[in-house]
Amino acid sequence: MRKLLNPPAVERDGNSIQMISGWIAEQGLHCTLNIGMWQSAGHDEPKAWGIFLADVIRHVANAIEEHEGSASHLTTENILKLLSAELKMPTSDSVGYFPS
């Protein structure tokens, strides 16, 4: 099992909140989501997740640029194309449950 390190800001900020954890296990995606946190703070939950996931995509593109030298804007474009295609025609099912 390979866990990622927490970013330094998480350790410094006593109010930090984990929003998503994703794993590849048993040949598929397994994740936990912090659904309802933004709504309970008075925000639009889907809009907030959209902003959050856009930030994640930018972080991925920047990391790939740093690691491989690929321009982050081109990586972002490629990710968005594949994201759109995957949402339209998923290559796997999303199964599971969301305990409250």
mmCIF file of C-alpha atoms in Angstrom:
data_model
loop_
_atom_site.group_PDB
_atom_site.id
_atom_site.type_symbol
_atom_site.label_atom_id
_atom_site.label_comp_id
_atom_site.label_asym_id
_atom_site.label_seq_id
_atom_site.Cartn_x
_atom_site.Cartn_y
_atom_site.Cartn_z
ATOM 1 C CA MET A 1 0.000 0.000 0.000
ATOM 2 C CA ARG A 2 1.376 3.416 -0.978
ATOM 3 C CA LYS A 3 -0.063 6.443 0.809
ATOM 4 C CA LEU A 4 0.686 10.021 -0.174
ATOM 5 C CA LEU A 5 2.085 12.555 2.255
ATOM 6 C CA ASN A 6 -0.103 15.384 3.521
ATOM 7 C CA PRO A 7 0.814 18.810 2.122
ATOM 8 C CA PRO A 8 2.632 20.976 4.707
ATOM 9 C CA ALA A 9 -0.313 23.417 4.910
ATOM 10 C CA VAL A 10 -2.537 20.583 6.194
ATOM 11 C CA GLU A 11 -0.206 20.092 9.139
ATOM 12 C CA ARG A 12 -0.038 23.839 9.855
ATOM 13 C CA ASP A 13 -3.794 24.518 9.623
ATOM 14 C CA GLY A 14 -5.824 23.065 12.483
ATOM 15 C CA ASN A 15 -8.998 23.742 10.476
ATOM 16 C CA SER A 16 -7.941 21.729 7.413
ATOM 17 C CA ILE A 17 -10.591 19.383 5.994
ATOM 18 C CA GLN A 18 -10.006 16.344 3.790
ATOM 19 C CA MET A 19 -12.471 16.410 0.884
ATOM 20 C CA ILE A 20 -11.543 13.341 -1.161
ATOM 21 C CA SER A 21 -9.387 10.258 -0.940
ATOM 22 C CA GLY A 22 -8.937 8.055 -3.996
ATOM 23 C CA TRP A 23 -7.367 4.627 -4.350
ATOM 24 C CA ILE A 24 -6.792 2.126 -7.129
ATOM 25 C CA ALA A 25 -7.522 -1.255 -5.512
ATOM 26 C CA GLU A 26 -8.856 -4.568 -6.780
ATOM 27 C CA GLN A 27 -8.478 -3.188 -10.323
ATOM 28 C CA GLY A 28 -10.791 -0.215 -9.795
ATOM 29 C CA LEU A 29 -11.303 3.188 -8.213
ATOM 30 C CA HIS A 30 -12.309 3.317 -4.566
ATOM 31 C CA CYS A 31 -12.857 6.683 -2.955
ATOM 32 C CA THR A 32 -14.301 8.462 0.014
ATOM 33 C CA LEU A 33 -15.915 11.861 -0.439
ATOM 34 C CA ASN A 34 -16.775 14.577 2.041
ATOM 35 C CA ILE A 35 -20.217 15.319 0.577
ATOM 36 C CA GLY A 36 -22.311 17.944 2.318
ATOM 37 C CA MET A 37 -19.499 19.988 3.847
ATOM 38 C CA TRP A 38 -19.983 22.965 1.537
ATOM 39 C CA GLN A 39 -23.769 22.840 1.740
ATOM 40 C CA SER A 40 -23.594 22.845 5.541
ATOM 41 C CA ALA A 41 -21.434 25.984 5.259
ATOM 42 C CA GLY A 42 -24.114 27.683 3.118
ATOM 43 C CA HIS A 43 -22.537 27.101 -0.303
ATOM 44 C CA ASP A 44 -23.843 25.429 -3.462
ATOM 45 C CA GLU A 45 -22.431 21.892 -3.191
ATOM 46 C CA PRO A 46 -22.156 21.039 -6.945
ATOM 47 C CA LYS A 47 -20.634 24.448 -7.762
ATOM 48 C CA ALA A 48 -18.078 24.096 -4.966
ATOM 49 C CA TRP A 49 -17.130 20.593 -6.145
ATOM 50 C CA GLY A 50 -16.711 21.953 -9.681
ATOM 51 C CA ILE A 51 -14.291 24.603 -8.433
ATOM 52 C CA PHE A 52 -12.482 22.060 -6.252
ATOM 53 C CA LEU A 53 -12.073 19.559 -9.109
ATOM 54 C CA ALA A 54 -10.912 22.325 -11.486
ATOM 55 C CA ASP A 55 -8.234 23.208 -8.930
ATOM 56 C CA VAL A 56 -7.219 19.528 -8.753
ATOM 57 C CA ILE A 57 -6.902 19.394 -12.558
ATOM 58 C CA ARG A 58 -4.667 22.487 -12.508
ATOM 59 C CA HIS A 59 -2.489 20.881 -9.820
ATOM 60 C CA VAL A 60 -2.198 17.685 -11.903
ATOM 61 C CA ALA A 61 -1.283 19.674 -15.029
ATOM 62 C CA ASN A 62 1.334 21.696 -13.134
ATOM 63 C CA ALA A 63 2.822 18.533 -11.600
ATOM 64 C CA ILE A 64 3.027 16.836 -15.014
ATOM 65 C CA GLU A 65 4.701 19.945 -16.435
ATOM 66 C CA GLU A 66 7.262 19.872 -13.626
ATOM 67 C CA HIS A 67 7.796 16.107 -13.901
ATOM 68 C CA GLU A 68 7.700 15.577 -17.680
ATOM 69 C CA GLY A 69 8.105 19.035 -19.198
ATOM 70 C CA SER A 70 4.692 19.018 -20.929
ATOM 71 C CA ALA A 71 3.046 22.448 -21.065
ATOM 72 C CA SER A 72 0.411 22.649 -18.325
ATOM 73 C CA HIS A 73 -2.172 24.315 -20.581
ATOM 74 C CA LEU A 74 -1.907 21.462 -23.115
ATOM 75 C CA THR A 75 -2.170 18.871 -20.358
ATOM 76 C CA THR A 76 -5.240 20.652 -18.998
ATOM 77 C CA GLU A 77 -6.844 20.593 -22.461
ATOM 78 C CA ASN A 78 -6.127 16.867 -22.808
ATOM 79 C CA ILE A 79 -7.490 16.100 -19.357
ATOM 80 C CA LEU A 80 -10.679 18.051 -20.100
ATOM 81 C CA LYS A 81 -11.195 16.221 -23.423
ATOM 82 C CA LEU A 82 -10.778 12.838 -21.752
ATOM 83 C CA LEU A 83 -12.910 13.883 -18.788
ATOM 84 C CA SER A 84 -15.750 14.884 -21.081
ATOM 85 C CA ALA A 85 -15.487 11.644 -23.066
ATOM 86 C CA GLU A 86 -15.389 9.532 -19.899
ATOM 87 C CA LEU A 87 -18.441 11.277 -18.453
ATOM 88 C CA LYS A 88 -20.362 10.706 -21.705
ATOM 89 C CA MET A 89 -19.284 7.071 -22.141
ATOM 90 C CA PRO A 90 -17.818 5.644 -18.917
ATOM 91 C CA THR A 91 -15.241 2.879 -19.251
ATOM 92 C CA SER A 92 -16.355 1.459 -15.893
ATOM 93 C CA ASP A 93 -19.325 1.612 -13.550
ATOM 94 C CA SER A 94 -19.475 3.858 -10.491
ATOM 95 C CA VAL A 95 -20.749 1.605 -7.756
ATOM 96 C CA GLY A 96 -20.763 1.949 -4.012
ATOM 97 C CA TYR A 97 -22.595 3.675 -1.253
ATOM 98 C CA PHE A 98 -22.360 6.956 0.545
ATOM 99 C CA PRO A 99 -22.918 6.588 4.293
ATOM 100 C CA SER A 100 -24.216 9.661 6.054
#
